[in-house]
Amino acid sequence: MPGDERLVVGPGRLIVVSGPSGVGKDTVLRELFRVEPRLRYSVSYTTRAPRPGERDGASYSFVDEDTFRQMVERDEFLEWAEIYGQRYGTSLQRVRDAVERGEDVVLKIDVQGAARVRERVAGDAVFIFLLPPHPEDLRRRLKQRATEDESSAEIRYATAVSELAEQEKYDHKVVNDDVERAAREILQIIDRGRGRISG
Ligand code: 5GP
């Protein structure tokens, strides 16, 4: 059935990282890739506009609505989700090619996408939820984002609170109390899991 084809992961692994918006996923993942450059980042497709400093093909592949819709129709996404009115999707081909080459692939996706990956993936995948040390920090961090206006920061905060409720579905929870420490903990989880088969 279209869209239900299972992805058999291996020999590389999938590392799925979720967490509420504003928790610092980008910063922690940047540190993770600095200490372990062999990890491969799954560059998602999105319909949202690039933020300052974001490069097409590195942060995301930026596409228009029409292109995204065609990709959905052609079943080119491992998962996709609508978040704050924009679409985000993980390329099935990019992920499959990388794991077949034996690379460990990191997916930075929201809780809806992670749920979909859980359903579709057979093989070696680990699900990590990044948590703020104090949930009230989220509001402050979201407000600090220069590109967000007040009301969209509030929406993101409300979404973040509901996303926190999903944390129990993950294999591991990591608190982002310190960027280097959190990245190290994620690396330990990845290293510990090597050779473990789940799903
Ligand atoms: P942002 O617009 O701030 O970069 O990302 C917003 C949210 O979209 C974040 O929670 C991020 O993890 C999520 N996201 C980014 N790429 C994907 C994707 O390919 N699939 C899904 N489901 N979520 C994604």
Coordinates of N, CA and C and ligand atoms in Angstrom, one line a residue:
M1 N 0.9 -1.2 0.0 CA 0.0 0.0 0.0 C 0.9 1.3 0.0
P2 N 0.6 2.3 -0.8 CA 1.5 3.4 -0.9 C 1.6 4.1 0.5
G3 N 2.8 4.5 0.8 CA 3.0 5.1 2.1 C 3.2 4.2 3.3
D4 N 3.0 2.9 3.1 CA 3.0 2.0 4.2 C 4.2 1.0 4.0
E5 N 5.0 1.2 3.0 CA 6.1 0.4 2.8 C 7.1 0.5 4.0
R6 N 7.5 -0.6 4.5 CA 8.4 -0.5 5.7 C 9.8 -0.2 5.3
L7 N 10.5 0.5 6.1 CA 11.9 0.8 5.8 C 12.7 -0.1 6.7
V8 N 13.4 -1.0 6.0 CA 14.3 -1.9 6.8 C 15.6 -1.2 7.0
V9 N 15.9 -0.9 8.2 CA 17.1 -0.1 8.5 C 18.3 -0.9 8.7
G10 N 19.4 -0.6 8.0 CA 20.7 -1.3 8.3 C 21.5 -1.3 7.0
P11 N 22.8 -1.4 7.1 CA 23.6 -1.7 8.4 C 23.7 -0.4 9.3
G12 N 23.5 0.8 8.7 CA 23.5 2.0 9.5 C 22.3 2.1 10.4
R13 N 22.2 3.0 11.3 CA 21.1 3.1 12.2 C 20.4 4.4 12.1
L14 N 19.2 4.4 12.6 CA 18.4 5.7 12.7 C 18.4 6.2 14.1
I15 N 18.7 7.5 14.2 CA 18.7 8.1 15.5 C 17.7 9.2 15.4
V16 N 16.5 9.1 16.1 CA 15.5 10.1 16.0 C 15.5 11.0 17.2
V17 N 15.6 12.3 17.0 CA 15.7 13.2 18.1 C 14.5 14.2 18.0
S18 N 13.7 14.2 19.0 CA 12.5 15.1 19.1 C 12.7 15.9 20.3
G19 N 11.8 16.9 20.4 CA 11.8 17.7 21.6 C 11.0 19.0 21.3
P20 N 10.5 19.6 22.3 CA 9.7 20.8 22.0 C 10.5 21.9 21.3
S21 N 9.8 22.7 20.5 CA 10.4 23.8 19.9 C 11.0 24.7 21.0
G22 N 12.2 25.2 20.8 CA 12.9 26.0 21.7 C 13.7 25.3 22.8
V23 N 13.7 24.0 22.7 CA 14.5 23.2 23.7 C 16.0 23.3 23.4
G24 N 16.4 23.6 22.2 CA 17.8 23.7 21.8 C 18.3 22.5 21.0
K25 N 17.4 21.9 20.3 CA 17.8 20.7 19.5 C 18.9 21.1 18.5
D26 N 18.8 22.2 17.8 CA 19.8 22.6 16.8 C 21.2 22.7 17.5
T27 N 21.2 23.4 18.6 CA 22.5 23.6 19.2 C 23.1 22.3 19.7
V28 N 22.3 21.5 20.3 CA 22.8 20.2 20.8 C 23.3 19.3 19.7
L29 N 22.5 19.3 18.6 CA 22.9 18.5 17.4 C 24.1 19.0 16.8
R30 N 24.3 20.3 16.7 CA 25.5 20.9 16.1 C 26.7 20.4 16.9
E31 N 26.6 20.4 18.3 CA 27.7 19.9 19.1 C 27.9 18.4 18.9
L32 N 26.8 17.6 18.8 CA 26.9 16.2 18.5 C 27.7 15.9 17.2
F33 N 27.4 16.7 16.2 CA 28.1 16.4 14.9 C 29.6 16.9 15.0
R34 N 29.8 17.9 15.9 CA 31.2 18.3 16.0 C 32.0 17.2 16.7
V35 N 31.5 16.6 17.7 CA 32.2 15.5 18.4 C 32.2 14.2 17.7
E36 N 31.2 14.0 16.8 CA 31.1 12.7 16.1 C 30.8 13.0 14.6
P37 N 31.8 13.4 13.8 CA 31.5 13.9 12.5 C 31.0 12.7 11.5
R38 N 31.2 11.5 12.0 CA 30.7 10.4 11.1 C 29.2 10.3 11.1
L39 N 28.5 10.9 12.0 CA 27.1 10.9 12.0 C 26.6 11.6 10.8
R40 N 25.5 11.2 10.2 CA 24.9 11.8 9.0 C 23.6 12.5 9.4
Y41 N 23.5 13.8 9.0 CA 22.2 14.5 9.4 C 21.2 14.3 8.2
S42 N 20.0 13.9 8.5 CA 19.0 13.8 7.5 C 18.4 15.2 7.3
V43 N 18.7 15.8 6.1 CA 18.2 17.1 5.7 C 16.8 17.0 5.3
S44 N 15.9 17.6 6.0 CA 14.5 17.5 5.7 C 14.1 18.5 4.6
Y45 N 12.9 18.2 4.0 CA 12.3 19.2 3.1 C 11.3 20.0 3.8
T46 N 11.2 21.3 3.5 CA 10.2 22.1 4.2 C 9.7 23.1 3.3
T47 N 8.4 23.5 3.5 CA 7.8 24.6 2.8 C 8.0 26.0 3.5
R48 N 8.6 26.0 4.7 CA 8.7 27.3 5.3 C 9.9 28.0 4.7
A49 N 9.9 29.3 4.9 CA 11.0 30.2 4.4 C 12.2 30.0 5.2
P50 N 13.4 30.2 4.6 CA 14.6 30.1 5.3 C 14.8 31.2 6.3
R51 N 15.3 30.9 7.5 CA 15.6 31.9 8.5 C 17.0 32.4 8.2
P52 N 17.3 33.6 8.7 CA 18.7 34.2 8.4 C 19.8 33.1 8.8
G53 N 20.7 32.9 7.9 CA 21.8 32.0 8.2 C 21.6 30.6 7.8
E54 N 20.3 30.3 7.4 CA 20.0 28.9 7.0 C 20.4 28.7 5.5
R55 N 21.0 27.6 5.2 CA 21.4 27.4 3.8 C 20.6 26.2 3.2
D56 N 20.1 26.5 2.0 CA 19.4 25.4 1.3 C 20.2 24.2 1.1
G57 N 19.7 23.0 1.4 CA 20.5 21.8 1.3 C 21.3 21.4 2.5
A58 N 21.4 22.4 3.4 CA 22.2 22.1 4.6 C 21.3 22.0 5.8
S59 N 20.6 23.2 6.1 CA 19.6 23.2 7.2 C 18.4 22.4 6.8
Y60 N 17.9 22.8 5.6 CA 16.7 22.1 5.0 C 16.9 22.2 3.5
S61 N 16.1 21.4 2.8 CA 15.9 21.7 1.4 C 14.6 22.4 1.3
F62 N 14.6 23.7 0.9 CA 13.5 24.6 0.9 C 12.7 24.4 -0.4
V63 N 11.4 24.0 -0.3 CA 10.6 23.8 -1.5 C 9.3 24.5 -1.4
D64 N 8.6 24.7 -2.6 CA 7.3 25.3 -2.5 C 6.2 24.3 -2.2
E65 N 5.0 24.8 -1.9 CA 3.9 23.9 -1.6 C 3.6 22.8 -2.6
D66 N 3.7 23.3 -3.9 CA 3.4 22.4 -5.0 C 4.4 21.2 -5.1
T67 N 5.6 21.6 -5.0 CA 6.7 20.5 -5.0 C 6.5 19.6 -3.9
F68 N 6.2 20.1 -2.7 CA 6.0 19.2 -1.5 C 4.9 18.3 -1.8
R69 N 3.8 18.8 -2.3 CA 2.6 18.0 -2.5 C 2.9 16.9 -3.5
Q70 N 3.6 17.2 -4.5 CA 4.0 16.2 -5.5 C 4.9 15.1 -4.9
M71 N 5.7 15.5 -4.0 CA 6.6 14.5 -3.3 C 5.8 13.6 -2.4
V72 N 4.7 14.2 -1.8 CA 3.8 13.3 -1.0 C 3.1 12.3 -1.9
E73 N 2.6 12.8 -3.0 CA 1.9 11.9 -3.9 C 2.8 10.8 -4.5
R74 N 4.0 11.1 -4.7 CA 5.0 10.1 -5.2 C 5.5 9.2 -4.1
D75 N 5.1 9.5 -2.9 CA 5.5 8.7 -1.7 C 7.0 8.8 -1.5
E76 N 7.5 10.0 -1.6 CA 8.9 10.2 -1.4 C 9.4 10.4 0.0
F77 N 8.4 10.5 0.9 CA 8.7 10.8 2.3 C 8.6 9.6 3.2
L78 N 9.6 9.4 4.1 CA 9.5 8.4 5.1 C 8.4 8.8 6.1
E79 N 8.3 10.1 6.4 CA 7.3 10.7 7.2 C 7.2 12.1 6.8
W80 N 6.0 12.7 7.0 CA 6.0 14.2 6.9 C 4.9 14.7 7.8
A81 N 4.9 16.0 8.2 CA 4.0 16.5 9.1 C 3.7 18.0 8.8
E82 N 2.6 18.5 9.3 CA 2.3 19.9 9.2 C 2.5 20.5 10.5
I83 N 3.4 21.5 10.6 CA 3.7 22.1 11.9 C 3.6 23.6 11.7
Y84 N 2.8 24.2 12.6 CA 2.6 25.7 12.5 C 2.3 26.1 11.0
G85 N 1.4 25.3 10.4 CA 1.0 25.7 9.0 C 2.0 25.5 7.9
Q86 N 3.2 24.9 8.2 CA 4.2 24.6 7.2 C 4.4 23.1 7.2
R87 N 4.9 22.6 6.1 CA 5.1 21.2 6.0 C 6.6 20.8 6.1
Y88 N 6.8 19.7 6.7 CA 8.2 19.2 6.9 C 8.2 17.7 6.6
G89 N 9.2 17.3 5.9 CA 9.2 15.8 5.6 C 10.7 15.3 5.4
T90 N 10.8 14.0 5.8 CA 12.0 13.3 5.7 C 12.1 12.5 4.4
S91 N 13.1 12.7 3.7 CA 13.3 12.0 2.4 C 13.6 10.5 2.6
L92 N 12.7 9.7 2.1 CA 12.9 8.2 2.2 C 14.2 7.8 1.5
Q93 N 14.5 8.4 0.3 CA 15.6 8.0 -0.4 C 16.9 8.4 0.3
R94 N 17.0 9.6 0.8 CA 18.2 10.1 1.5 C 18.5 9.2 2.7
V95 N 17.5 8.9 3.4 CA 17.7 8.0 4.6 C 18.1 6.6 4.2
R96 N 17.4 6.1 3.3 CA 17.7 4.7 2.8 C 19.1 4.6 2.3
D97 N 19.5 5.5 1.4 CA 20.8 5.5 0.8 C 21.9 5.5 1.9
A98 N 21.7 6.4 2.9 CA 22.7 6.6 3.9 C 22.8 5.3 4.8
V99 N 21.7 4.8 5.2 CA 21.8 3.6 6.1 C 22.3 2.4 5.3
E100 N 22.0 2.3 4.1 CA 22.5 1.2 3.2 C 24.1 1.3 3.1
R101 N 24.6 2.6 3.1 CA 26.0 2.8 3.1 C 26.6 2.5 4.4
G102 N 25.8 2.2 5.4 CA 26.3 1.9 6.8 C 26.5 3.2 7.7
E103 N 25.9 4.3 7.2 CA 25.9 5.5 8.0 C 24.8 5.6 9.1
D104 N 25.2 6.1 10.2 CA 24.1 6.3 11.2 C 23.5 7.7 11.0
V105 N 22.2 7.7 10.8 CA 21.5 8.9 10.4 C 20.7 9.5 11.5
V106 N 20.9 10.8 11.7 CA 20.1 11.5 12.7 C 19.0 12.3 12.1
L107 N 17.8 12.0 12.6 CA 16.5 12.7 12.2 C 16.1 13.7 13.3
K108 N 16.0 15.0 12.9 CA 15.5 15.9 13.9 C 14.0 16.2 13.5
I109 N 13.1 15.5 14.1 CA 11.7 15.6 13.6 C 10.8 15.7 14.8
D110 N 9.6 16.2 14.6 CA 8.6 16.4 15.7 C 8.0 15.1 16.1
V111 N 7.1 15.2 17.1 CA 6.6 14.0 17.7 C 5.6 13.2 16.8
Q112 N 4.9 14.0 15.9 CA 4.1 13.3 14.9 C 4.9 12.5 14.0
G113 N 6.0 13.1 13.5 CA 6.9 12.4 12.6 C 7.6 11.2 13.2
A114 N 7.9 11.3 14.5 CA 8.6 10.2 15.2 C 7.6 9.0 15.3
A115 N 6.3 9.4 15.6 CA 5.3 8.3 15.7 C 5.2 7.5 14.4
R116 N 5.3 8.2 13.3 CA 5.2 7.6 12.0 C 6.4 6.7 11.7
V117 N 7.6 7.2 12.1 CA 8.8 6.5 11.9 C 8.7 5.2 12.7
R118 N 8.2 5.3 13.9 CA 8.1 4.1 14.8 C 7.2 3.0 14.1
E119 N 6.2 3.5 13.4 CA 5.3 2.5 12.7 C 6.0 1.9 11.4
R120 N 6.8 2.7 10.8 CA 7.2 2.3 9.4 C 8.6 1.6 9.4
V121 N 9.3 1.7 10.5 CA 10.7 1.3 10.5 C 10.9 -0.1 11.1
A122 N 11.6 -0.9 10.4 CA 12.0 -2.2 11.0 C 13.5 -2.2 11.1
G123 N 14.1 -2.6 12.2 CA 15.5 -2.6 12.3 C 16.0 -1.7 13.4
D124 N 17.2 -1.2 13.2 CA 17.9 -0.5 14.3 C 17.6 1.0 14.4
A125 N 16.7 1.3 15.2 CA 16.3 2.7 15.4 C 16.2 3.1 16.9
V126 N 16.7 4.2 17.3 CA 16.6 4.7 18.6 C 16.0 6.0 18.7
F127 N 15.1 6.2 19.7 CA 14.2 7.4 19.8 C 14.6 8.2 21.0
I128 N 15.1 9.4 20.8 CA 15.6 10.2 21.9 C 14.7 11.5 22.0
F129 N 14.3 11.8 23.3 CA 13.5 13.1 23.5 C 14.4 14.0 24.3
L130 N 14.5 15.2 23.7 CA 15.3 16.3 24.4 C 14.4 17.1 25.3
L131 N 14.8 17.3 26.5 CA 13.9 18.0 27.5 C 14.6 19.3 28.0
P132 N 13.8 20.3 28.2 CA 14.4 21.5 28.9 C 14.6 21.2 30.4
P133 N 15.6 21.8 31.0 CA 15.8 21.6 32.4 C 14.6 22.1 33.2
H134 N 14.1 23.2 32.8 CA 12.9 23.8 33.4 C 11.9 24.2 32.3
P135 N 10.7 23.6 32.3 CA 9.8 23.9 31.2 C 9.6 25.4 31.0
E136 N 9.6 26.2 32.1 CA 9.4 27.6 32.0 C 10.5 28.3 31.1
D137 N 11.6 27.7 31.0 CA 12.7 28.2 30.1 C 12.2 28.3 28.7
L138 N 11.3 27.4 28.3 CA 10.9 27.4 26.9 C 10.3 28.7 26.5
R139 N 9.5 29.3 27.3 CA 8.8 30.5 26.9 C 9.8 31.6 26.7
R140 N 10.8 31.7 27.6 CA 11.9 32.7 27.4 C 12.7 32.5 26.1
R141 N 13.0 31.2 25.8 CA 13.8 30.9 24.6 C 13.0 31.2 23.4
L142 N 11.8 30.9 23.4 CA 11.0 31.1 22.2 C 10.8 32.6 22.0
K143 N 10.7 33.4 23.1 CA 10.6 34.9 22.9 C 11.8 35.5 22.4
Q144 N 13.0 34.8 22.7 CA 14.3 35.4 22.3 C 14.5 35.3 20.8
R145 N 13.7 34.4 20.1 CA 13.9 34.2 18.7 C 13.4 35.4 17.9
A146 N 14.4 36.1 17.4 CA 14.1 37.4 16.7 C 13.1 37.3 15.6
T147 N 13.0 36.1 15.0 CA 12.2 36.0 13.8 C 10.7 35.7 14.2
E148 N 10.4 35.5 15.5 CA 9.1 35.1 15.8 C 8.4 36.3 16.4
D149 N 7.1 36.6 16.1 CA 6.4 37.6 16.7 C 5.7 37.0 18.0
E150 N 5.1 37.9 18.8 CA 4.6 37.5 20.1 C 3.6 36.3 20.0
S151 N 2.6 36.5 19.1 CA 1.6 35.5 19.1 C 2.1 34.1 18.6
S152 N 3.0 34.1 17.6 CA 3.5 32.8 17.2 C 4.4 32.2 18.2
A153 N 5.1 33.0 19.0 CA 5.8 32.5 20.2 C 4.9 31.8 21.2
E154 N 3.7 32.4 21.4 CA 2.7 31.8 22.3 C 2.2 30.5 21.7
I155 N 2.0 30.4 20.4 CA 1.5 29.2 19.8 C 2.6 28.1 20.0
R156 N 3.8 28.5 19.7 CA 4.9 27.5 19.8 C 5.0 27.0 21.3
Y157 N 4.8 27.9 22.2 CA 4.9 27.5 23.6 C 3.8 26.5 23.9
A158 N 2.5 26.8 23.5 CA 1.4 25.8 23.8 C 1.7 24.5 23.1
T159 N 2.2 24.5 21.9 CA 2.6 23.3 21.2 C 3.7 22.5 22.0
A160 N 4.6 23.3 22.4 CA 5.8 22.7 23.2 C 5.2 21.9 24.4
V161 N 4.3 22.5 25.1 CA 3.7 21.9 26.3 C 3.0 20.6 25.9
S162 N 2.3 20.6 24.8 CA 1.6 19.3 24.4 C 2.6 18.3 23.9
E163 N 3.7 18.8 23.3 CA 4.7 17.8 22.8 C 5.4 17.1 24.0
L164 N 5.5 17.9 25.1 CA 6.2 17.3 26.3 C 5.5 16.0 26.8
A165 N 4.2 16.0 26.5 CA 3.4 14.9 26.9 C 3.7 13.6 26.2
E166 N 4.4 13.7 25.1 CA 4.8 12.5 24.3 C 6.1 11.9 24.7
Q167 N 6.7 12.5 25.7 CA 8.1 12.0 26.0 C 8.2 10.5 26.4
E168 N 7.1 10.0 27.0 CA 7.1 8.7 27.5 C 7.3 7.6 26.4
K169 N 7.0 8.0 25.2 CA 7.0 7.0 24.1 C 8.4 6.8 23.6
Y170 N 9.4 7.6 24.1 CA 10.7 7.6 23.6 C 11.6 6.6 24.4
D171 N 12.7 6.1 23.7 CA 13.5 5.1 24.4 C 14.4 5.8 25.5
H172 N 14.8 7.1 25.2 CA 15.7 7.8 26.1 C 15.2 9.3 26.2
K173 N 15.4 9.8 27.4 CA 15.1 11.2 27.6 C 16.5 11.9 28.0
V174 N 16.8 13.0 27.4 CA 18.0 13.7 27.7 C 17.7 15.1 28.0
V175 N 18.1 15.6 29.2 CA 17.9 17.0 29.6 C 18.9 17.9 29.1
N176 N 18.5 18.9 28.4 CA 19.5 19.9 27.9 C 19.8 21.0 28.9
D177 N 20.5 20.5 30.0 CA 20.9 21.5 31.0 C 22.3 22.1 30.6
D178 N 23.0 21.4 29.7 CA 24.3 21.9 29.3 C 24.5 21.3 27.9
V179 N 24.8 22.1 26.9 CA 24.9 21.6 25.5 C 25.9 20.5 25.3
E180 N 27.1 20.7 25.8 CA 28.1 19.7 25.6 C 27.8 18.4 26.4
R181 N 27.2 18.6 27.6 CA 26.9 17.4 28.3 C 25.8 16.6 27.6
A182 N 24.8 17.3 27.2 CA 23.6 16.7 26.5 C 24.1 16.0 25.2
A183 N 25.0 16.6 24.5 CA 25.5 16.0 23.2 C 26.3 14.7 23.6
R184 N 27.1 14.8 24.7 CA 27.8 13.6 25.1 C 26.9 12.5 25.5
E185 N 25.8 12.8 26.2 CA 24.9 11.8 26.6 C 24.2 11.1 25.4
I186 N 23.9 11.9 24.4 CA 23.3 11.3 23.2 C 24.3 10.4 22.5
L187 N 25.6 10.8 22.5 CA 26.6 10.0 21.8 C 26.8 8.7 22.6
Q188 N 26.7 8.7 23.9 CA 26.8 7.5 24.7 C 25.6 6.6 24.4
I189 N 24.4 7.1 24.2 CA 23.2 6.3 23.9 C 23.5 5.6 22.5
I190 N 24.0 6.4 21.6 CA 24.3 5.9 20.3 C 25.3 4.8 20.3
D191 N 26.4 5.0 21.1 CA 27.5 4.0 21.2 C 27.0 2.8 21.9
R192 N 26.2 2.9 23.0 CA 25.7 1.8 23.7 C 24.8 0.9 22.8
G193 N 24.1 1.6 21.9 CA 23.1 0.8 21.1 C 23.7 0.1 19.9
R194 N 25.0 0.4 19.6 CA 25.5 -0.2 18.4 C 25.4 -1.7 18.5
G195 N 24.9 -2.3 17.4 CA 24.8 -3.8 17.4 C 23.5 -4.3 18.0
R196 N 22.7 -3.4 18.7 CA 21.5 -3.8 19.3 C 20.4 -3.7 18.2
I197 N 19.6 -4.7 18.1 CA 18.5 -4.7 17.1 C 17.2 -4.5 17.8
S198 N 16.4 -3.5 17.3 CA 15.1 -3.3 17.9 C 14.1 -3.1 16.8
G199 N 12.9 -2.9 17.2 CA 11.8 -2.7 16.2 C 11.3 -4.0 15.7
Ligands
5GP1 P1 11.8 24.7 12.6 O1 10.9 25.4 11.7 O2 11.9 25.5 13.9 O3 13.2 24.5 12.0 O4 11.2 23.3 13.0 C1 9.9 23.2 13.5 C2 9.7 21.8 13.9 O5 9.7 20.9 12.8 C3 10.8 21.2 14.9 O6 10.1 20.5 15.9 C4 11.5 20.2 14.0 O7 12.0 19.1 14.7 C5 10.4 19.7 13.1 N1 10.9 19.1 11.9 C6 12.0 19.5 11.1 N2 12.1 18.7 10.0 C7 11.1 17.8 10.1 C8 10.7 16.6 9.3 O8 11.3 16.3 8.3 N3 9.6 15.9 9.8 C9 8.9 16.3 10.9 N4 7.9 15.5 11.2 N5 9.3 17.3 11.7 C10 10.3 18.0 11.3

